[in-house]
Short mmCIF file of C-alpha atoms and ligand atoms in Angstrom, two decimals:
data_model
loop_
_atom_site.label_atom_id
_atom_site.label_comp_id
_atom_site.label_asym_id
_atom_site.label_seq_id
_atom_site.Cartn_x
_atom_site.Cartn_y
_atom_site.Cartn_z
CA UNK A 1 -37.15 114.72 -36.05
CA UNK A 2 -36.18 111.56 -37.83
CA UNK A 3 -36.35 108.41 -35.78
CA UNK A 4 -32.97 107.07 -34.55
CA UNK A 5 -33.69 103.61 -35.94
CA UNK A 6 -34.39 105.15 -39.34
CA UNK A 7 -31.06 106.98 -39.29
CA UNK A 8 -29.25 103.72 -38.56
CA UNK A 9 -31.20 101.87 -41.26
CA UNK A 10 -30.22 104.48 -43.86
CA UNK A 11 -26.57 104.43 -42.88
CA UNK A 12 -25.53 100.98 -41.56
CA UNK A 13 -28.30 98.38 -41.32
CA UNK A 14 -27.90 95.26 -43.46
CA UNK A 15 -24.19 95.84 -44.00
CA UNK A 16 -21.35 93.75 -42.55
CA UNK A 17 -17.88 95.04 -43.48
CA UNK A 18 -16.30 91.95 -41.87
CA UNK A 19 -17.74 89.95 -44.79
CA UNK A 20 -16.01 92.12 -47.38
CA UNK A 21 -12.48 92.89 -46.14
CA UNK A 22 -13.67 95.69 -43.82
CA UNK A 23 -14.61 97.84 -46.77
CA UNK A 24 -16.75 100.71 -45.46
CA UNK A 25 -19.15 100.33 -48.38
CA UNK A 26 -20.40 96.98 -49.61
CA UNK A 27 -19.17 95.57 -52.92
CA UNK A 28 -21.37 95.51 -56.00
CA UNK A 29 -21.85 91.78 -56.46
CA UNK A 30 -21.56 91.83 -60.25
CA UNK A 31 -22.28 88.15 -60.69
CA UNK A 32 -25.14 86.34 -62.36
CA UNK A 33 -24.70 83.08 -60.41
CA UNK A 34 -23.08 81.45 -57.43
CA UNK A 35 -21.17 78.15 -57.51
CA UNK A 36 -21.30 75.17 -55.14
CA UNK A 37 -19.07 72.41 -53.80
CA UNK A 38 -21.66 69.68 -54.14
CA UNK A 39 -25.04 68.69 -55.54
CA UNK A 40 -26.33 68.63 -51.97
CA UNK A 41 -25.16 72.22 -51.34
CA UNK A 42 -26.79 73.43 -54.55
CA UNK A 43 -30.19 71.97 -53.69
CA UNK A 44 -30.14 73.18 -50.08
CA UNK A 45 -30.17 76.89 -51.00
CA UNK A 46 -32.99 78.88 -49.40
CA UNK A 47 -33.41 82.24 -51.16
CA UNK A 48 -35.66 83.49 -48.32
CA UNK A 49 -32.75 83.13 -45.86
CA UNK A 50 -30.27 85.30 -47.75
CA UNK A 51 -28.75 82.39 -49.66
CA UNK A 52 -27.92 82.74 -53.31
CA UNK A 53 -27.74 80.64 -56.44
CA UNK A 54 -28.88 82.80 -59.38
CA UNK A 55 -29.06 86.57 -59.81
CA UNK A 56 -32.65 86.70 -60.98
CA UNK A 57 -33.78 85.17 -57.68
CA UNK A 58 -31.54 87.21 -55.37
CA UNK A 59 -28.19 89.01 -55.12
CA UNK A 60 -26.20 90.01 -52.00
CA UNK A 61 -26.04 93.75 -52.87
CA UNK A 62 -29.75 93.73 -53.60
CA UNK A 63 -30.42 92.04 -50.23
CA UNK A 64 -28.65 94.85 -48.33
CA UNK A 65 -30.93 97.39 -49.97
CA UNK A 66 -34.02 95.28 -49.23
CA UNK A 67 -33.15 94.98 -45.54
CA UNK A 68 -32.77 98.76 -45.22
CA UNK A 69 -36.07 99.47 -46.99
CA UNK A 70 -38.00 96.87 -44.98
CA UNK A 71 -36.71 98.40 -41.73
CA UNK A 72 -37.39 101.97 -42.85
CA UNK A 73 -41.03 101.20 -43.66
CA UNK A 74 -41.52 99.09 -40.51
CA UNK A 75 -42.19 96.05 -42.68
CA UNK A 76 -40.84 92.52 -42.41
CA UNK A 77 -39.59 92.17 -45.96
CA UNK A 78 -38.94 94.34 -49.02
CA UNK A 79 -38.60 93.18 -52.61
CA UNK A 80 -36.97 95.51 -55.14
CA UNK A 81 -37.71 95.68 -58.85
CA UNK A 82 -36.21 97.08 -62.04
CA UNK A 83 -38.70 100.00 -61.95
CA UNK A 84 -41.46 101.46 -59.82
CA UNK A 85 -43.95 100.27 -62.42
CA UNK A 86 -42.61 96.69 -62.21
CA UNK A 87 -43.26 96.84 -58.44
CA UNK A 88 -46.74 98.25 -58.98
CA UNK A 89 -47.65 95.65 -61.59
CA UNK A 90 -46.32 92.85 -59.35
CA UNK A 91 -48.54 93.99 -56.47
CA UNK A 92 -51.67 94.19 -58.62
CA UNK A 93 -51.00 90.77 -60.17
CA UNK A 94 -50.29 89.19 -56.78
CA UNK A 95 -53.51 90.49 -55.20
CA UNK A 96 -55.99 90.41 -58.11
CA UNK A 97 -57.47 87.57 -60.07
CA UNK A 98 -59.58 87.44 -63.23
CA UNK A 99 -62.69 89.52 -62.63
CA UNK A 100 -61.35 91.43 -59.64
CA UNK A 101 -62.60 94.93 -58.96
CA UNK A 102 -60.08 97.62 -58.04
CA UNK A 103 -60.67 101.02 -56.46
CA UNK A 104 -58.07 103.51 -57.56
CA UNK A 105 -57.54 107.16 -56.81
CA UNK A 106 -58.30 109.48 -59.69
CA UNK A 107 -55.11 111.39 -58.90
CA UNK A 108 -52.86 108.30 -58.98
CA UNK A 109 -49.80 108.08 -61.23
CA UNK A 110 -50.89 108.04 -64.90
CA UNK A 111 -49.14 104.83 -66.07
CA UNK A 112 -50.89 102.90 -63.27
CA UNK A 113 -54.21 103.95 -64.78
CA UNK A 114 -52.97 102.94 -68.26
CA UNK A 115 -51.96 99.53 -66.92
CA UNK A 116 -55.44 99.09 -65.43
CA UNK A 117 -57.50 100.59 -68.27
CA UNK A 118 -55.52 99.58 -71.34
CA UNK A 119 -54.16 96.19 -70.30
CA UNK A 120 -55.64 94.53 -67.22
CA UNK A 121 -59.26 95.35 -68.08
CA UNK A 122 -58.92 93.40 -71.32
CA UNK A 123 -56.50 90.67 -70.26
CA UNK A 124 -57.95 89.86 -66.83
CA UNK A 125 -61.40 91.45 -66.95
CA UNK A 126 -60.41 93.68 -64.07
CA UNK A 127 -62.83 96.52 -63.46
CA UNK A 128 -61.82 99.81 -61.90
CA UNK A 129 -63.67 102.55 -60.04
CA UNK A 130 -61.79 105.84 -59.82
CA UNK A 131 -62.48 107.90 -56.75
CA UNK A 132 -61.45 111.33 -55.55
CA UNK A 133 -60.46 109.77 -52.25
CA UNK A 134 -60.43 112.88 -50.07
CA UNK A 135 -63.64 111.65 -48.40
CA UNK A 136 -63.83 108.13 -46.91
CA UNK A 137 -67.34 107.83 -48.34
CA UNK A 138 -65.80 107.79 -51.83
CA UNK A 139 -64.21 104.42 -51.00
CA UNK A 140 -67.19 103.09 -49.07
CA UNK A 141 -69.56 103.78 -51.96
CA UNK A 142 -67.24 102.13 -54.48
CA UNK A 143 -66.85 98.79 -52.66
CA UNK A 144 -68.37 95.76 -54.39
CA UNK A 145 -68.38 92.07 -53.42
CA UNK A 146 -65.56 91.45 -55.93
CA UNK A 147 -63.35 94.37 -54.77
CA UNK A 148 -59.89 92.99 -54.00
CA UNK A 149 -57.59 96.01 -53.98
CA UNK A 150 -57.56 99.72 -53.16
CA UNK A 151 -54.78 101.69 -54.86
CA UNK A 152 -53.75 104.85 -53.02
CA UNK A 153 -51.27 107.64 -53.46
CA UNK A 154 -51.09 110.12 -50.59
CA UNK A 155 -50.17 112.85 -51.14
CA UNK A 156 -50.76 112.33 -54.85
CA UNK A 157 -48.20 113.87 -57.12
CA UNK A 158 -50.03 116.31 -59.37
CA UNK A 159 -52.75 117.90 -57.23
CA UNK A 160 -51.49 116.58 -53.89
CA UNK A 161 -54.69 115.19 -52.44
CA UNK A 162 -54.34 113.46 -49.08
CA UNK A 163 -56.16 110.29 -48.02
CA UNK A 164 -57.13 109.31 -44.48
CA UNK A 165 -54.93 106.22 -44.44
CA UNK A 166 -56.10 104.78 -41.12
CA UNK A 167 -59.71 105.28 -42.19
CA UNK A 168 -59.26 103.54 -45.54
CA UNK A 169 -57.27 100.69 -43.95
CA UNK A 170 -60.03 100.03 -41.39
CA UNK A 171 -62.75 100.14 -44.02
CA UNK A 172 -60.82 97.86 -46.38
CA UNK A 173 -60.01 95.28 -43.71
CA UNK A 174 -63.65 95.11 -42.66
CA UNK A 175 -64.39 94.03 -46.25
CA UNK A 176 -61.35 91.76 -46.74
CA UNK A 177 -59.80 94.16 -49.25
CA UNK A 178 -56.05 94.73 -49.56
CA UNK A 179 -54.70 98.28 -49.51
CA UNK A 180 -51.72 99.51 -51.51
CA UNK A 181 -50.06 102.91 -51.37
CA UNK A 182 -47.51 104.65 -53.57
CA UNK A 183 -45.49 106.38 -50.83
CA UNK A 184 -42.93 107.95 -53.16
CA UNK A 185 -43.88 111.53 -52.29
CA UNK A 186 -43.15 111.16 -48.57
CA UNK A 187 -40.37 108.57 -48.61
CA UNK A 188 -40.14 106.43 -45.45
CA UNK A 189 -38.57 109.43 -43.69
CA UNK A 190 -41.84 111.38 -43.65
CA UNK A 191 -44.62 108.77 -43.68
CA UNK A 192 -45.04 105.14 -42.54
CA UNK A 193 -48.24 103.78 -44.07
CA UNK A 194 -47.80 100.25 -42.63
CA UNK A 195 -48.05 101.79 -39.14
CA UNK A 196 -51.43 103.18 -40.19
CA UNK A 197 -52.72 99.79 -41.29
CA UNK A 198 -51.97 99.88 -45.01
CA UNK A 199 -50.99 96.42 -46.35
CA UNK A 200 -48.50 97.13 -49.14
CA UNK A 201 -46.16 100.09 -49.60
CA UNK A 202 -44.59 100.86 -52.95
CA UNK A 203 -41.86 103.34 -53.84
CA UNK A 204 -40.24 104.20 -57.07
CA UNK A 205 -36.59 104.45 -56.07
CA UNK A 206 -36.07 106.47 -59.24
CA UNK A 207 -37.14 109.54 -57.26
CA UNK A 208 -35.87 110.43 -53.76
CA UNK A 209 -34.45 107.07 -52.67
CA UNK A 210 -31.99 107.13 -55.58
CA UNK A 211 -31.97 110.90 -55.28
CA UNK A 212 -29.41 111.64 -57.99
CA UNK A 213 -31.39 111.01 -61.18
CA UNK A 214 -29.09 108.15 -62.13
CA UNK A 215 -31.17 105.02 -61.63
CA UNK A 216 -34.57 103.41 -62.32
CA UNK A 217 -35.95 101.08 -59.65
CA UNK A 218 -38.93 100.21 -57.46
CA UNK A 219 -39.81 98.41 -54.25
CA UNK A 220 -42.71 96.71 -52.45
CA UNK A 221 -42.75 96.36 -48.66
CA UNK A 222 -45.25 94.74 -46.29
CA UNK A 223 -45.61 92.98 -42.93
CA UNK A 224 -47.06 89.86 -44.51
CA UNK A 225 -44.00 87.69 -44.91
CA UNK A 226 -45.83 84.96 -46.84
CA UNK A 227 -47.18 87.54 -49.28
CA UNK A 228 -43.70 88.98 -49.77
CA UNK A 229 -42.24 85.53 -50.43
CA UNK A 230 -44.89 85.13 -53.11
CA UNK A 231 -43.83 88.52 -54.53
CA UNK A 232 -40.19 87.42 -54.56
CA UNK A 233 -41.05 84.23 -56.45
CA UNK A 234 -43.24 86.19 -58.84
CA UNK A 235 -40.33 88.57 -59.50
CA UNK A 236 -38.21 85.56 -60.36
CA UNK A 237 -40.83 84.35 -62.88
CA UNK A 238 -41.41 87.74 -64.51
CA UNK A 239 -37.75 88.71 -64.32
CA UNK A 240 -38.15 92.34 -63.27
CA UNK A 241 -35.27 92.17 -60.80
CA UNK A 242 -33.16 95.19 -59.83
CA UNK A 243 -29.55 94.99 -61.02
CA UNK A 244 -26.72 95.03 -58.44
CA UNK A 245 -25.35 98.34 -59.78
CA UNK A 246 -28.71 100.06 -59.28
CA UNK A 247 -29.04 98.45 -55.85
CA UNK A 248 -25.67 99.87 -54.86
CA UNK A 249 -26.65 103.34 -56.11
CA UNK A 250 -29.88 103.15 -54.11
CA UNK A 251 -27.91 102.12 -50.99
CA UNK A 252 -25.74 105.19 -51.54
CA UNK A 253 -28.83 107.33 -52.08
CA UNK A 254 -30.32 106.14 -48.77
CA UNK A 255 -27.27 107.33 -46.81
CA UNK A 256 -28.22 110.96 -47.49
CA UNK A 257 -32.00 110.54 -47.80
CA UNK A 258 -32.74 112.18 -44.46
CA UNK A 259 -30.59 115.29 -45.01
CA UNK A 260 -31.82 115.67 -48.57
CA UNK A 261 -35.49 115.41 -47.57
CA UNK A 262 -35.11 117.99 -44.82
CA UNK A 263 -33.54 120.42 -47.31
CA UNK A 264 -36.11 119.73 -50.06
CA UNK A 265 -38.85 120.43 -47.49
CA UNK A 266 -37.28 123.66 -46.26
CA UNK A 267 -36.66 124.93 -49.81
CA UNK A 268 -40.09 123.95 -51.13
CA UNK A 269 -41.84 125.70 -48.22
CA UNK A 270 -40.11 128.97 -49.08
CA UNK A 271 -40.84 128.54 -52.79
CA UNK A 272 -44.51 127.65 -52.13
CA UNK A 273 -44.96 130.71 -49.91
CA UNK A 274 -43.40 132.94 -52.58
CA UNK A 275 -45.64 131.49 -55.31
CA UNK A 276 -48.78 131.71 -53.18
CA UNK A 277 -48.29 135.48 -52.93
CA UNK A 278 -47.47 136.02 -56.60
CA UNK A 279 -50.17 137.77 -58.68
CA UNK A 280 -49.58 135.58 -61.75
CA UNK A 281 -50.12 132.36 -59.79
CA UNK A 282 -53.77 131.46 -59.33
CA UNK A 283 -53.27 128.49 -57.05
CA UNK A 284 -50.48 126.54 -55.36
CA UNK A 285 -50.99 122.84 -54.69
CA UNK A 286 -48.67 121.98 -51.78
CA UNK A 287 -49.64 120.08 -48.64
CA UNK A 288 -47.20 122.13 -46.56
CA UNK A 289 -49.31 125.27 -47.01
CA UNK A 290 -51.99 126.08 -44.45
CA UNK A 291 -54.26 126.93 -47.38
CA UNK A 292 -54.24 123.26 -48.47
CA UNK A 293 -57.73 121.88 -47.71
CA UNK A 294 -56.22 118.82 -46.02
CA UNK A 295 -53.37 120.54 -44.22
CA UNK A 296 -54.42 119.11 -40.83
CA UNK A 297 -54.64 115.53 -42.10
CA UNK A 298 -51.23 115.88 -43.76
CA UNK A 299 -49.77 117.10 -40.44
CA UNK A 300 -51.25 114.10 -38.65
CA UNK A 301 -49.92 111.52 -41.13
CA UNK A 302 -46.68 113.04 -42.38
CA UNK A 303 -43.59 114.35 -40.64
CA UNK A 304 -42.75 116.55 -43.57
CA UNK A 305 -43.19 117.43 -47.23
CA UNK A 306 -41.04 116.85 -50.25
CA UNK A 307 -39.88 119.25 -52.96
CA UNK A 308 -42.77 118.65 -55.33
CA UNK A 309 -45.70 121.03 -55.92
CA UNK A 310 -47.98 122.25 -58.69
CA UNK A 311 -49.19 125.71 -59.59
CA UNK A 312 -51.96 127.04 -61.75
CA UNK A 313 -50.77 129.98 -63.83
CA UNK A 314 -53.18 132.89 -64.12
CA UNK A 315 -53.08 132.84 -67.90
CA UNK A 316 -53.52 130.71 -71.02
CA UNK A 317 -51.74 127.44 -71.83
CA UNK A 318 -49.45 129.47 -74.09
CA UNK A 319 -48.60 131.86 -71.23
CA UNK A 320 -47.89 128.79 -69.12
CA UNK A 321 -45.53 127.36 -71.76
CA UNK A 322 -43.73 130.73 -72.01
CA UNK A 323 -43.22 130.72 -68.24
CA UNK A 324 -41.80 127.17 -68.29
CA UNK A 325 -39.59 127.91 -71.31
CA UNK A 326 -38.19 131.02 -69.57
CA UNK A 327 -36.90 129.12 -66.53
CA UNK A 328 -33.12 128.90 -66.31
CA UNK A 329 -32.30 126.81 -63.22
CA UNK A 330 -35.45 124.66 -63.36
CA UNK A 331 -34.88 122.36 -66.33
CA UNK A 332 -37.82 121.08 -68.36
CA UNK A 333 -38.29 117.38 -67.64
CA UNK A 334 -40.76 114.78 -66.40
CA UNK A 335 -39.23 113.16 -63.33
CA UNK A 336 -38.50 114.47 -59.83
CA UNK A 337 -36.77 113.52 -56.57
CA UNK A 338 -33.23 114.21 -57.77
CA UNK A 339 -30.79 116.97 -56.86
CA UNK A 340 -32.06 119.12 -59.71
CA UNK A 341 -35.04 121.40 -60.02
CA UNK A 342 -37.51 120.52 -62.75
CA UNK A 343 -40.61 122.06 -64.30
CA UNK A 344 -43.19 120.45 -66.52
CA UNK A 345 -46.25 121.98 -68.17
CA UNK A 346 -48.13 118.90 -67.07
CA UNK A 347 -51.54 119.54 -68.61
CA UNK A 348 -50.37 121.50 -71.70
CA UNK A 349 -51.39 118.83 -74.21
CA UNK A 350 -54.34 117.36 -72.30
CA UNK A 351 -57.52 116.65 -74.27
CA UNK A 352 -60.88 118.12 -73.22
CA UNK A 353 -61.69 114.68 -71.83
CA UNK A 354 -58.59 114.53 -69.63
CA UNK A 355 -59.18 118.08 -68.40
CA UNK A 356 -62.75 117.16 -67.46
CA UNK A 357 -61.74 113.87 -65.76
CA UNK A 358 -59.25 115.65 -63.51
CA UNK A 359 -61.11 118.97 -63.35
CA UNK A 360 -57.92 120.84 -64.31
CA UNK A 361 -57.21 123.33 -67.11
CA UNK A 362 -54.12 123.48 -69.34
CA UNK A 363 -52.26 125.98 -67.16
CA UNK A 364 -50.91 123.58 -64.54
CA UNK A 365 -47.14 123.42 -63.99
CA UNK A 366 -45.54 120.86 -61.72
CA UNK A 367 -42.34 122.02 -60.07
CA UNK A 368 -39.69 119.98 -58.33
CA UNK A 369 -37.55 122.05 -55.97
CA UNK A 370 -34.09 120.54 -56.03
CA UNK A 371 -31.03 121.31 -53.94
CA UNK A 372 -29.94 124.56 -55.62
CA UNK A 373 -31.19 126.68 -52.70
CA UNK A 374 -34.44 128.60 -52.16
CA UNK A 375 -33.05 132.01 -53.11
CA UNK A 376 -31.80 130.83 -56.49
CA UNK A 377 -35.06 129.06 -57.24
CA UNK A 378 -37.26 131.99 -56.22
CA UNK A 379 -35.19 134.37 -58.37
CA UNK A 380 -35.55 132.01 -61.33
CA UNK A 381 -39.33 131.62 -60.89
CA UNK A 382 -39.71 135.35 -60.43
CA UNK A 383 -37.93 136.27 -63.68
CA UNK A 384 -39.88 133.60 -65.61
CA UNK A 385 -43.25 134.77 -64.20
CA UNK A 386 -42.35 138.29 -65.36
CA UNK A 387 -42.28 136.94 -68.93
CA UNK A 388 -46.03 136.25 -68.88
C1 PLP B 401 -42.09 107.98 -61.35
C2 PLP B 401 -43.23 107.48 -60.58
C3 PLP B 401 -43.61 106.13 -60.64
C4 PLP B 401 -42.97 105.15 -61.58
O1 PLP B 401 -41.67 104.82 -61.23
P1 PLP B 401 -40.66 104.18 -62.29
O2 PLP B 401 -39.48 103.84 -61.47
O3 PLP B 401 -40.39 105.23 -63.32
O4 PLP B 401 -41.33 103.00 -62.89
C5 PLP B 401 -44.63 105.71 -59.82
N1 PLP B 401 -45.26 106.56 -58.98
C6 PLP B 401 -44.93 107.85 -58.90
C7 PLP B 401 -45.66 108.73 -57.95
C8 PLP B 401 -43.92 108.36 -59.71
O5 PLP B 401 -43.62 109.65 -59.65
#
């Protein structure tokens, strides 16, 4: 069951209709600046106290969204960005310095690894150790004196590995290392990493928080108010602020987040069970299945599962492509978290090197189960699997 406070945060928190002519939804403050009666007034603005002077620093519609997200993650402050990647980059830059060492999960979101490997290594001499992360020892063995940050994703979003969040948080704090998690898979409805000791939570709002495949956005949340103020100032300097229109869409997305997540979970469970028993499917990666090696840990940390899973087709990469191309309701596309079902032949064009790094072959398909209903989705998957 979803917490009562969460339900109120998603629906009403942060909003005050008396401030906007009793309108049941807040206005989109489509302004780049605010004007003042005096020089004194202008210079007395405090952006950390919901006061406004320029849209790159803060915006009233954006603030409503930030209040909801901070409450939902049990943090003190949230700062939203123009994309999930802008949020991720801001966290890394705020924590790390030249020469920092980072421990990152092997299964983390690809562009995060590109940012580390192809940019930060060269520009800031940041070194990275990639770990499997399913065993606490992986992290323990990777720690160095210069380790400043551990980057987590749990469950991860291709092979759905789960990390012992309390365990990693304890280990990291004993060594003065900050912990960061991409919590997009679970959304705040299903998992609260700050309650388990993690320092910084990130979401891309492009996925379930937006929920309608009509916006790009990201957020960072923590309980360290001073750190979050630093993040807010840093956002002002780099300029990766979320626009008021996107903020409003995300506020609208949050209103139905709970009901959508419950339905995605219910649908995906039925789909995963169907696929697990299908002869042309070699393996299903879904943390809701009892066959998942970390099923118990997932049950301890998460209240539920989302609509995302991967399967390994029992066939060649070409068979896999034929299956994906034969789908009719599942569209072929790279994102997830919206109303629509999506399929992507994720590893189809992977090099030998990438296949070896992740220990995966070219027959992996990632599926997002949208809101079209389990029966429709199972029928679609069934007819497409028959084409192999
Ligand atoms: C999509 C995605 C991101 C990046 O979010 P953007 O809003 O596209 O920048 C980060 N992490 C995960 C797990 C994602 O799926």
